[in-house]
PDB file of C-alpha atoms and ligand atoms in Angstrom:
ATOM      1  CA  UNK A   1      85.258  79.521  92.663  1.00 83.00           C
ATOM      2  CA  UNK A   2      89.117  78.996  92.727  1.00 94.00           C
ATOM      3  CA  UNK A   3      91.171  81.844  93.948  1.00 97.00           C
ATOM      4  CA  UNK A   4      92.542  83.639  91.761  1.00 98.00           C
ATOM      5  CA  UNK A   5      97.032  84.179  91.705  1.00 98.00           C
ATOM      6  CA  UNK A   6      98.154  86.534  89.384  1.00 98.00           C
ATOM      7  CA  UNK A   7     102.327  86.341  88.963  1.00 98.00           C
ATOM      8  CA  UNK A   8     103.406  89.786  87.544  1.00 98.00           C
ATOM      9  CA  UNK A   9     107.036  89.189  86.889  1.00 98.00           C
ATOM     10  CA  UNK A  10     107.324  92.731  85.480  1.00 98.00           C
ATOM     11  CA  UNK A  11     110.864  93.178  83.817  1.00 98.00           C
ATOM     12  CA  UNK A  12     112.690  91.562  86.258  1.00 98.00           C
ATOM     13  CA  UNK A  13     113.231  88.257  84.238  1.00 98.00           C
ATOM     14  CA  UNK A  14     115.151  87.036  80.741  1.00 98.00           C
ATOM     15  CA  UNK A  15     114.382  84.476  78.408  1.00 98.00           C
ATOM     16  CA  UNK A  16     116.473  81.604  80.806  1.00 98.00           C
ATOM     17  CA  UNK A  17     115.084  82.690  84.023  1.00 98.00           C
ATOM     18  CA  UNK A  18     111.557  83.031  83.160  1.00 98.00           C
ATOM     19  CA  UNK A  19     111.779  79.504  81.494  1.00 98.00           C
ATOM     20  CA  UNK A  20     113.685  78.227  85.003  1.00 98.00           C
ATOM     21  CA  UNK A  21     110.525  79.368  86.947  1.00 98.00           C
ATOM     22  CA  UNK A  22     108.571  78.275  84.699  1.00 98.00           C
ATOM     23  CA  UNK A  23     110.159  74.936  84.819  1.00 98.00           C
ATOM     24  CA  UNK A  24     109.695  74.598  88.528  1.00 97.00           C
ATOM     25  CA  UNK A  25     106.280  75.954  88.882  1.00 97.00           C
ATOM     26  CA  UNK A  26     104.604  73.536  86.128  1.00 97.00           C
ATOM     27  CA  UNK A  27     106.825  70.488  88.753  1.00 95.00           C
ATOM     28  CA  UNK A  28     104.292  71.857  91.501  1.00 94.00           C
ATOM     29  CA  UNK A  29     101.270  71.324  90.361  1.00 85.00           C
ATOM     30  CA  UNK A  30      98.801  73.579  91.270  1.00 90.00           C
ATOM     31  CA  UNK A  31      95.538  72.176  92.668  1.00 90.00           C
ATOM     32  CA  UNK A  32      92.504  74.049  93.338  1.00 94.00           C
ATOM     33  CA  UNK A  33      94.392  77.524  92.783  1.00 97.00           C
ATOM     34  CA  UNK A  34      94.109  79.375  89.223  1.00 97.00           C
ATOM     35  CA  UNK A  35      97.501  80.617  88.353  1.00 98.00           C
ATOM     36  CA  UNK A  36      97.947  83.340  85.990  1.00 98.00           C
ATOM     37  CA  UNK A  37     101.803  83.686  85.088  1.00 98.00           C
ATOM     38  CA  UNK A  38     102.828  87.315  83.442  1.00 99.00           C
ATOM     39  CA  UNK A  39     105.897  87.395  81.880  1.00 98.00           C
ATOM     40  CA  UNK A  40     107.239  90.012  79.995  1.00 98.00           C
ATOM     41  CA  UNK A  41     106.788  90.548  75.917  1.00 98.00           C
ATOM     42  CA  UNK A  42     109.722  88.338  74.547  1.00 98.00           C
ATOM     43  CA  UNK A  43     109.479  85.881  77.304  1.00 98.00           C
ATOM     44  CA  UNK A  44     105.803  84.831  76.426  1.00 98.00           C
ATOM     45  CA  UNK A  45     106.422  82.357  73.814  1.00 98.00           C
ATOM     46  CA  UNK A  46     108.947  80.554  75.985  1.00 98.00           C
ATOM     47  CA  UNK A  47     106.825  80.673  79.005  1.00 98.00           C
ATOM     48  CA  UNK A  48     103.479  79.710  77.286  1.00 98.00           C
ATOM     49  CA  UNK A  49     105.563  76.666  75.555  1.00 98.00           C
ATOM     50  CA  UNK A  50     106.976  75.362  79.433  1.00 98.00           C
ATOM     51  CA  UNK A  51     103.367  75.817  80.737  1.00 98.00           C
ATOM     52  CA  UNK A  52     100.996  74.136  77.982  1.00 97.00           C
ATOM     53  CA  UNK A  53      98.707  71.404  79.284  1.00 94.00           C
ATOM     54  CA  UNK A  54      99.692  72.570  82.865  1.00 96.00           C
ATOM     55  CA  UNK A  55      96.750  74.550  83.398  1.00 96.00           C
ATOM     56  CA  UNK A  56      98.821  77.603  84.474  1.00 97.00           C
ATOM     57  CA  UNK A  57      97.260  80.643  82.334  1.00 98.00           C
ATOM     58  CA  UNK A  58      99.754  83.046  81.120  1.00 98.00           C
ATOM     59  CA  UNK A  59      98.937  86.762  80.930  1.00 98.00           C
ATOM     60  CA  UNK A  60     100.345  90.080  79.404  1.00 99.00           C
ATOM     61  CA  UNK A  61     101.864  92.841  81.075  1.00 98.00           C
ATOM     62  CA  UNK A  62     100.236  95.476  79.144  1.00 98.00           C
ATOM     63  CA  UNK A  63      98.728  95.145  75.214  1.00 98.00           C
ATOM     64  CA  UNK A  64      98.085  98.084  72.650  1.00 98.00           C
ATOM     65  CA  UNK A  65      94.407  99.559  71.709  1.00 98.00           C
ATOM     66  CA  UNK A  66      94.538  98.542  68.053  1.00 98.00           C
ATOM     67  CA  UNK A  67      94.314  95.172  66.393  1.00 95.00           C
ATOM     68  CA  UNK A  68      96.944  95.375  63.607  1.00 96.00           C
ATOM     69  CA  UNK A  69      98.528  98.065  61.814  1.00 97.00           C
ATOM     70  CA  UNK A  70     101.718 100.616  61.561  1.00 98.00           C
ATOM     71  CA  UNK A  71     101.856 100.769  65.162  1.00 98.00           C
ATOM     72  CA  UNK A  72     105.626 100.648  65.715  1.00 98.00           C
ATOM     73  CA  UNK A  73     106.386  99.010  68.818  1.00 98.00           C
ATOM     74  CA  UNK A  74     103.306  97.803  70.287  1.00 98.00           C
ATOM     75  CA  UNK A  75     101.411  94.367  70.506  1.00 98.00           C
ATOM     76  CA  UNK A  76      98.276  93.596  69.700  1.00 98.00           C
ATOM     77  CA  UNK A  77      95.419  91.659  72.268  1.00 98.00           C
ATOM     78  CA  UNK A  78      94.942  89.437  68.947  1.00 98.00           C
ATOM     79  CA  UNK A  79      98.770  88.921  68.971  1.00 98.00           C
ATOM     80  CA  UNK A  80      98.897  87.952  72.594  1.00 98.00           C
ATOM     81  CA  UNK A  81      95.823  85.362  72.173  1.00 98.00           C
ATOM     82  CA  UNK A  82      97.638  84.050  68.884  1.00 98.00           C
ATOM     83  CA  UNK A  83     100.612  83.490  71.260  1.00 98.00           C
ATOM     84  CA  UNK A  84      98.863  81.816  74.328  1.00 98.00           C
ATOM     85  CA  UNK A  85      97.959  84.849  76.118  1.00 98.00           C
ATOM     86  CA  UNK A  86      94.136  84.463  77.965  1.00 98.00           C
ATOM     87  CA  UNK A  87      94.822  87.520  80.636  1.00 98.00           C
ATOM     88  CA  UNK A  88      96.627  90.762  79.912  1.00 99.00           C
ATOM     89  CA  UNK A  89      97.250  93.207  82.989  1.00 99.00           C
ATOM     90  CA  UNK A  90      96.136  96.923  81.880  1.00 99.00           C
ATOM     91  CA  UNK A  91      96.603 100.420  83.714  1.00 98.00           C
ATOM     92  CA  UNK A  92      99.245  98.788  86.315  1.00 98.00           C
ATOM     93  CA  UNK A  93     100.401 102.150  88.675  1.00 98.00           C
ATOM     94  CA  UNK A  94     104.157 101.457  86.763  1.00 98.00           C
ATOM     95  CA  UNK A  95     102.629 101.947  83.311  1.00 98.00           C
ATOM     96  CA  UNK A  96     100.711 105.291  84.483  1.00 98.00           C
ATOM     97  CA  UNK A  97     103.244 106.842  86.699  1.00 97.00           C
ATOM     98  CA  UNK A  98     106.360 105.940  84.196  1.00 98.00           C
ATOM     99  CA  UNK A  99     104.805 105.770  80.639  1.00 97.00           C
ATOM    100  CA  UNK A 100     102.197 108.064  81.595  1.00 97.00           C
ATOM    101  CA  UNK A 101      99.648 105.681  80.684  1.00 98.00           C
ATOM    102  CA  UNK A 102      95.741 107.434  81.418  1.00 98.00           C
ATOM    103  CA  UNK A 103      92.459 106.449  81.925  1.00 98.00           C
ATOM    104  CA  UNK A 104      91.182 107.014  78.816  1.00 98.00           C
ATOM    105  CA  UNK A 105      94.327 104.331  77.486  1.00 98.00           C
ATOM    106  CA  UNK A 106      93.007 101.895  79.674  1.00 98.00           C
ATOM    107  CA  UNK A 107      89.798 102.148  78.696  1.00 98.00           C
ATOM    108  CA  UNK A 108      90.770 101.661  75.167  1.00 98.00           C
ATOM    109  CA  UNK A 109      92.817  98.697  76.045  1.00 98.00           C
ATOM    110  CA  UNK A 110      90.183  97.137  77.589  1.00 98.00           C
ATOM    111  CA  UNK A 111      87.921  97.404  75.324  1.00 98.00           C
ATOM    112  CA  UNK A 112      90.163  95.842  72.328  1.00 98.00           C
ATOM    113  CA  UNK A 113      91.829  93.140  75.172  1.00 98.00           C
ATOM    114  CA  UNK A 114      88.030  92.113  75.350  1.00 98.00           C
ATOM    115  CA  UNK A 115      87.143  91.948  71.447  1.00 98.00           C
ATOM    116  CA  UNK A 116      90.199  89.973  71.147  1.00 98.00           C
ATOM    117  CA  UNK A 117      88.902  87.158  73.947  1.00 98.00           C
ATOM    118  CA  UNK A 118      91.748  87.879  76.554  1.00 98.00           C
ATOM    119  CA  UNK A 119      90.703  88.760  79.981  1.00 98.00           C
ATOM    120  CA  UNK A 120      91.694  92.122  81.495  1.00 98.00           C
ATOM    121  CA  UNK A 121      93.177  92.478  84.866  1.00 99.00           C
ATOM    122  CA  UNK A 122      92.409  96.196  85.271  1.00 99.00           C
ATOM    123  CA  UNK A 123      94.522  98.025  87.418  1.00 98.00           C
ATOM    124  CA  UNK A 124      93.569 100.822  89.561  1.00 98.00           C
ATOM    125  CA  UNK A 125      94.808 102.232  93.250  1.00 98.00           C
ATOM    126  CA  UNK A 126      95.352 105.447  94.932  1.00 98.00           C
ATOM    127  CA  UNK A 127      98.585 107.166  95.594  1.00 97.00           C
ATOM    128  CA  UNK A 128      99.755 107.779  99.400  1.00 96.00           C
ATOM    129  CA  UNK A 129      99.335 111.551  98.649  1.00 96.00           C
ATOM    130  CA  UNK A 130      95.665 110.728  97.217  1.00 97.00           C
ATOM    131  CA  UNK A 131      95.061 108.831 100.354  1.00 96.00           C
ATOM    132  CA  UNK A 132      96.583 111.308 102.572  1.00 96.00           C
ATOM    133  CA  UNK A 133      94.897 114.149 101.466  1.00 96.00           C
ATOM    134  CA  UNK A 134      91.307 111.681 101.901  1.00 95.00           C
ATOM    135  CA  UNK A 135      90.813 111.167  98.585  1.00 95.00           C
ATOM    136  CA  UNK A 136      90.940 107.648  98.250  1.00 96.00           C
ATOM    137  CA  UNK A 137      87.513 106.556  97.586  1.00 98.00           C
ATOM    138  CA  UNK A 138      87.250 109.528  95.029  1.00 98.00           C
ATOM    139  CA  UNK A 139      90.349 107.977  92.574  1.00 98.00           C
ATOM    140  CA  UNK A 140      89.003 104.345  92.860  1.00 98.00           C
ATOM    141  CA  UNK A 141      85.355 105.248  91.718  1.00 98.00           C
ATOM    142  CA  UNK A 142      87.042 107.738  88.879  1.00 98.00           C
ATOM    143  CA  UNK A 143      89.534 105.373  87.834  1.00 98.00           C
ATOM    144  CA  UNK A 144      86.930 102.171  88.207  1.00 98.00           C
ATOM    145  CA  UNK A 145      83.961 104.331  86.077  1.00 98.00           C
ATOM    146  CA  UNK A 146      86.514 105.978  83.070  1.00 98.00           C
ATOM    147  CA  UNK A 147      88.152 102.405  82.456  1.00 98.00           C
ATOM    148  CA  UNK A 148      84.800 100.821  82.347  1.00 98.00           C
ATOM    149  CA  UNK A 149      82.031 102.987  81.832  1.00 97.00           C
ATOM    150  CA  UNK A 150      80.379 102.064  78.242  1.00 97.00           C
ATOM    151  CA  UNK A 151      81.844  98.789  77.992  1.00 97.00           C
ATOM    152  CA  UNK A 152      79.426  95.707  78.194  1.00 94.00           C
ATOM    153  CA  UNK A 153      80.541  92.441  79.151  1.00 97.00           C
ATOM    154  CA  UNK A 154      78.351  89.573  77.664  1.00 95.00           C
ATOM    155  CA  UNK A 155      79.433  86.095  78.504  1.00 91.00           C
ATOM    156  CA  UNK A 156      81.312  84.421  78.546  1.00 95.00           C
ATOM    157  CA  UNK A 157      83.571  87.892  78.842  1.00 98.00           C
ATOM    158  CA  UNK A 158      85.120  88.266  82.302  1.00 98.00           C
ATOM    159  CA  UNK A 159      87.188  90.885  83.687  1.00 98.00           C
ATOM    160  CA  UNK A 160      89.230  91.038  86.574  1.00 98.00           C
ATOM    161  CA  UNK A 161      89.614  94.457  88.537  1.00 98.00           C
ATOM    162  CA  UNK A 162      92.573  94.578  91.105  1.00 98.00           C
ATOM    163  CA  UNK A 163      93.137  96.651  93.571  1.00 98.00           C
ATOM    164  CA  UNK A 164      96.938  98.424  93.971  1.00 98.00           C
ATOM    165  CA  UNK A 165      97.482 101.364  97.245  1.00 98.00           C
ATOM    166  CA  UNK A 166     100.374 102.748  95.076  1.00 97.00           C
ATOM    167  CA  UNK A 167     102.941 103.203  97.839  1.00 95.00           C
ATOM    168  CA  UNK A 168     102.344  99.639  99.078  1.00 97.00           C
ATOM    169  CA  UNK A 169     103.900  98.426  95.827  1.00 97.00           C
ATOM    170  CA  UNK A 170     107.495  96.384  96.236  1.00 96.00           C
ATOM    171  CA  UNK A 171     107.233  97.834 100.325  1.00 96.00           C
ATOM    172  CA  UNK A 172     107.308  94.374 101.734  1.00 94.00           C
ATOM    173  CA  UNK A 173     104.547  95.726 103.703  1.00 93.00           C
ATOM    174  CA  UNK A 174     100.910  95.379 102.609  1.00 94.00           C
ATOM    175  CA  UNK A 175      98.132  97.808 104.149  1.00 96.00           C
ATOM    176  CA  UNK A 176      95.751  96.276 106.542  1.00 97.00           C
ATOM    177  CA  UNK A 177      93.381  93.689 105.282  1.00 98.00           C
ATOM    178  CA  UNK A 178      90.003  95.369 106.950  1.00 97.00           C
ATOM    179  CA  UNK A 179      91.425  98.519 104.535  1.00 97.00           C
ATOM    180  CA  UNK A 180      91.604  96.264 101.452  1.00 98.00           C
ATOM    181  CA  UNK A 181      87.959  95.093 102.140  1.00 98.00           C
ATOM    182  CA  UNK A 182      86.861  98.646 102.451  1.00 98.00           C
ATOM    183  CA  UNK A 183      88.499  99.794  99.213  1.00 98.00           C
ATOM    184  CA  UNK A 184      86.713  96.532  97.436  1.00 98.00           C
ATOM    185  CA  UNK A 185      83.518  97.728  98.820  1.00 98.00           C
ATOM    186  CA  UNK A 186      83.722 100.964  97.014  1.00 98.00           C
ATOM    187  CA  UNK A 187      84.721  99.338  93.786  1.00 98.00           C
ATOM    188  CA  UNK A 188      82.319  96.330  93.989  1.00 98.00           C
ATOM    189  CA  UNK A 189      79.169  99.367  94.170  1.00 98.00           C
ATOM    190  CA  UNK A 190      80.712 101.485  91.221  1.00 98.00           C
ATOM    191  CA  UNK A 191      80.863  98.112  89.208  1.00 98.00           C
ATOM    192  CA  UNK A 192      76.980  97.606  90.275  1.00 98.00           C
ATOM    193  CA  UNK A 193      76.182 101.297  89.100  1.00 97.00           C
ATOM    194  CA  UNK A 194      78.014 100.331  85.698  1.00 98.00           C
ATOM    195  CA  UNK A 195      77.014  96.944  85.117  1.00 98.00           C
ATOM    196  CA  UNK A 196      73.938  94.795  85.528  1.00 97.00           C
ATOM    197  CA  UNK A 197      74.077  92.926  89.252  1.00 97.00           C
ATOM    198  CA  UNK A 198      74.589  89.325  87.757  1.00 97.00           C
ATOM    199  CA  UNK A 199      77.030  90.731  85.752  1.00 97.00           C
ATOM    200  CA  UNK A 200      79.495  92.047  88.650  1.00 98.00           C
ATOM    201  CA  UNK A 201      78.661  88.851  90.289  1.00 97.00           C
ATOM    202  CA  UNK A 202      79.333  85.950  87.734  1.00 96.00           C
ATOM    203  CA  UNK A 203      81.544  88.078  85.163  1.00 97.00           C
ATOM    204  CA  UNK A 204      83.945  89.997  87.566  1.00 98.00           C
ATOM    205  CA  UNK A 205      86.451  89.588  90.078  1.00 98.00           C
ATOM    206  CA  UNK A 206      88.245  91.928  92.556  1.00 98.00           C
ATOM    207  CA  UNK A 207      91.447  90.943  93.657  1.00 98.00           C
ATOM    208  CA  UNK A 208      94.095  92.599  96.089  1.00 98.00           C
ATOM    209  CA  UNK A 209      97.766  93.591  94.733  1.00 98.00           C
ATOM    210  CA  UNK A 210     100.831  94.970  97.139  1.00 98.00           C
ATOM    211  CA  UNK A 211     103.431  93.268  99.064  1.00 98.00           C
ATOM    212  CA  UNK A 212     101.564  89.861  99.160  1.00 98.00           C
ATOM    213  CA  UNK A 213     103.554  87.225 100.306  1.00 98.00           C
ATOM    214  CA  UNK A 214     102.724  83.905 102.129  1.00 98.00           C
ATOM    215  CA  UNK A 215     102.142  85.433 105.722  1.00 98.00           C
ATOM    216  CA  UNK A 216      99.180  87.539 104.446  1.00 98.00           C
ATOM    217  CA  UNK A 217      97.805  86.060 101.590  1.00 98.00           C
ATOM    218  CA  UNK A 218      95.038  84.375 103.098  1.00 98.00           C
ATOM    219  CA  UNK A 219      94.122  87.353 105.451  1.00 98.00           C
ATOM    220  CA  UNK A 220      93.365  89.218 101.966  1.00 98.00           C
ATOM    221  CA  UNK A 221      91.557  86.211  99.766  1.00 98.00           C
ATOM    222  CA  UNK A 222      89.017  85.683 102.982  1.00 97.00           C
ATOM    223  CA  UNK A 223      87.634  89.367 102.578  1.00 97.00           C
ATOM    224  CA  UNK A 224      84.100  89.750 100.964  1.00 96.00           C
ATOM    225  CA  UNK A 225      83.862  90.405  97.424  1.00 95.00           C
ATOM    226  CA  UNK A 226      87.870  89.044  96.795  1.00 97.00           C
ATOM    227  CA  UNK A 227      88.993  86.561  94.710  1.00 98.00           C
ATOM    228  CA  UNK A 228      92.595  86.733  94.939  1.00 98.00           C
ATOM    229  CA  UNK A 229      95.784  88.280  94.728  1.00 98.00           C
ATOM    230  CA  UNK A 230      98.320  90.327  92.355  1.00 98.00           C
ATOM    231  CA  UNK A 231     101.871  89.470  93.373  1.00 98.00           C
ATOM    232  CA  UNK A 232     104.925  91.286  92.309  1.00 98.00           C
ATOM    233  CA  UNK A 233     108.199  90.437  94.373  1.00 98.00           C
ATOM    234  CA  UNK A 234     106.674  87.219  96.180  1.00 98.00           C
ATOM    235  CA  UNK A 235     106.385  85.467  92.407  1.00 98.00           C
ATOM    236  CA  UNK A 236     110.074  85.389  91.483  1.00 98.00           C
ATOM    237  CA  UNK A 237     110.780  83.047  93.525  1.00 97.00           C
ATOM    238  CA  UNK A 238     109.757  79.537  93.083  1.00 97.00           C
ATOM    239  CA  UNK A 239     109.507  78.322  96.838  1.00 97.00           C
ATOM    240  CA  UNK A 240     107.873  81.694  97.612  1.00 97.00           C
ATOM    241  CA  UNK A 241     105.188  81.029  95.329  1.00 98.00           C
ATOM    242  CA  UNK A 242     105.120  77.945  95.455  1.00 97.00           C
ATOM    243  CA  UNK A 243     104.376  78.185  99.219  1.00 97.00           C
ATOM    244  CA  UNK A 244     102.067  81.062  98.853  1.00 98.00           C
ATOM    245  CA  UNK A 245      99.702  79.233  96.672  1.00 98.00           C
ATOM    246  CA  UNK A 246      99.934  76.008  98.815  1.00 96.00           C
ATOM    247  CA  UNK A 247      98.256  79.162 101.819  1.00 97.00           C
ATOM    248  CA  UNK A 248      95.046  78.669  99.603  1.00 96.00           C
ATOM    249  CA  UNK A 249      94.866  74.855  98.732  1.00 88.00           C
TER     250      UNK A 249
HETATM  251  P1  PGA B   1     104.520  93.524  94.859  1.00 67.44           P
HETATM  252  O1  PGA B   1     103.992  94.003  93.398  1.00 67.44           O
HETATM  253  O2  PGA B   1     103.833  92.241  95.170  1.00 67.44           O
HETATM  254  O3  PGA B   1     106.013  93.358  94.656  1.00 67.44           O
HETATM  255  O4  PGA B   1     104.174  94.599  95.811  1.00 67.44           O
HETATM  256  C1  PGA B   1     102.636  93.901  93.063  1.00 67.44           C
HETATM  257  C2  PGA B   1     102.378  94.517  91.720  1.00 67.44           C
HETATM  258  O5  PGA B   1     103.028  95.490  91.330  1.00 67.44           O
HETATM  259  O6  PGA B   1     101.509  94.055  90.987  1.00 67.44           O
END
């Protein structure tokens, strides 16, 4: 299988600059890589339009629980699939710590990003403290089993579950691959005590997120049981990217 790139431009790009990179990104050409481009809300439409027939998927940064109504503010998985969307990132560390976003939200979401044929990227992580205090293992399995737990995945449904250390986020300095491979280990088995075997196998992928850049990526996409990356900061750029992706070709 391809490796899998996820771009999370966050809010860190208007309308013009999203459609620049954009612009420069669909002159690359990507080649055995999938690309998943996120921009933010408003920005979708223009980036989706750049991208068509490029192959580059575009994603959400975050989608609401319902499928229409009087929900002031908030957009719909069936309005981000209308508009291009295929991914949609859910539970990212910025949405819980800032919006106070909680599990039981991101379960919802992924239940209604699934109905509506989008493909979650489900974010979950441990804060330093968490980690310092040795409870690492205990918030990956908790946060893994509450977004998932009850939720069945029939094909051709996929999910994608990616792995954040909180504090690594926007560092420029990514935690030891060997620890990234342990921390995919733990999710990988609570996936296998929630779904059926050939379901974490063909249906799901685990990916790494946190200061990723084009020294490292390959030291985190050669672990067991990891099929890509999340990039932040490393995706604004277009010969960053670009040059990260061209680490996995
Ligand atoms: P970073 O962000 O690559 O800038 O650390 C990753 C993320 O927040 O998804």
């Amino acid at each position: 299988m391809e490796p899998l790139v996820v771009a999370n431009w966050k809010m860190k790009l208007g309308v013009s600059a999203s459609r620049e990179l954009a612009t420069e990104l669909k002159r690359a050409r990507f080649n055995g890589v999938e690309i998943v481009v996120c921009p933010s809300f408003v920005n979708l439409l223009a980036v989706v339009d750049v991208l068509k027939k490029t192959g580059v998927q575009i994603g959400a940064q975050n989608c609401f629980w319902e499928s229409s109504g009087a929900y002031t503010g908030e957009v719909s998985p069936a309005e981000l699939y209308e508009a291009g969307c295929r991914y949609v990132i859910i539970g990212h560390s910025e949405r819980r710590q800032y919006l106070r976003e909680t599990d039981s939200d991101v379960h919802h979401k992924v239940k209604a990003a699934l109905a509506a044929g989008l493909i979650p990227i489900v974010c979950v992580g441990e804060t330093f403290e968490q980690r310092q205090q040795g409870g690492q293992d205990y918030v990956l399995i908790d946060q893994t089993v509450k977004a998932l737990e009850g939720i069945s995945l029939l094909p051709p449904q996929q999910l994608v579950v990616a792995y954040e250390p909180v504090w690594v986020i926007g560092s420029g300095q990514a935690i030891e691959p060997a620890e990234a491979g342990a921390a995919h280990q733990v999710i990988r088995q609570t996936l296998i005590d929630i779904f059926p075997l050939s379901v974490v196998a063909d249906s799901i992928r685990i990916i790494y997120g946190g200061s990723v850049n084009e020294s490292n990526v390959k030291s985190f996409t050669a672990l067991p049981h990891t099929s890509g990356v999340l990039v932040g900061g490393a995706s604004l750029h277009p010969a960053d990217f670009i040059a990260l992706v061209n680490e996995l070709k």
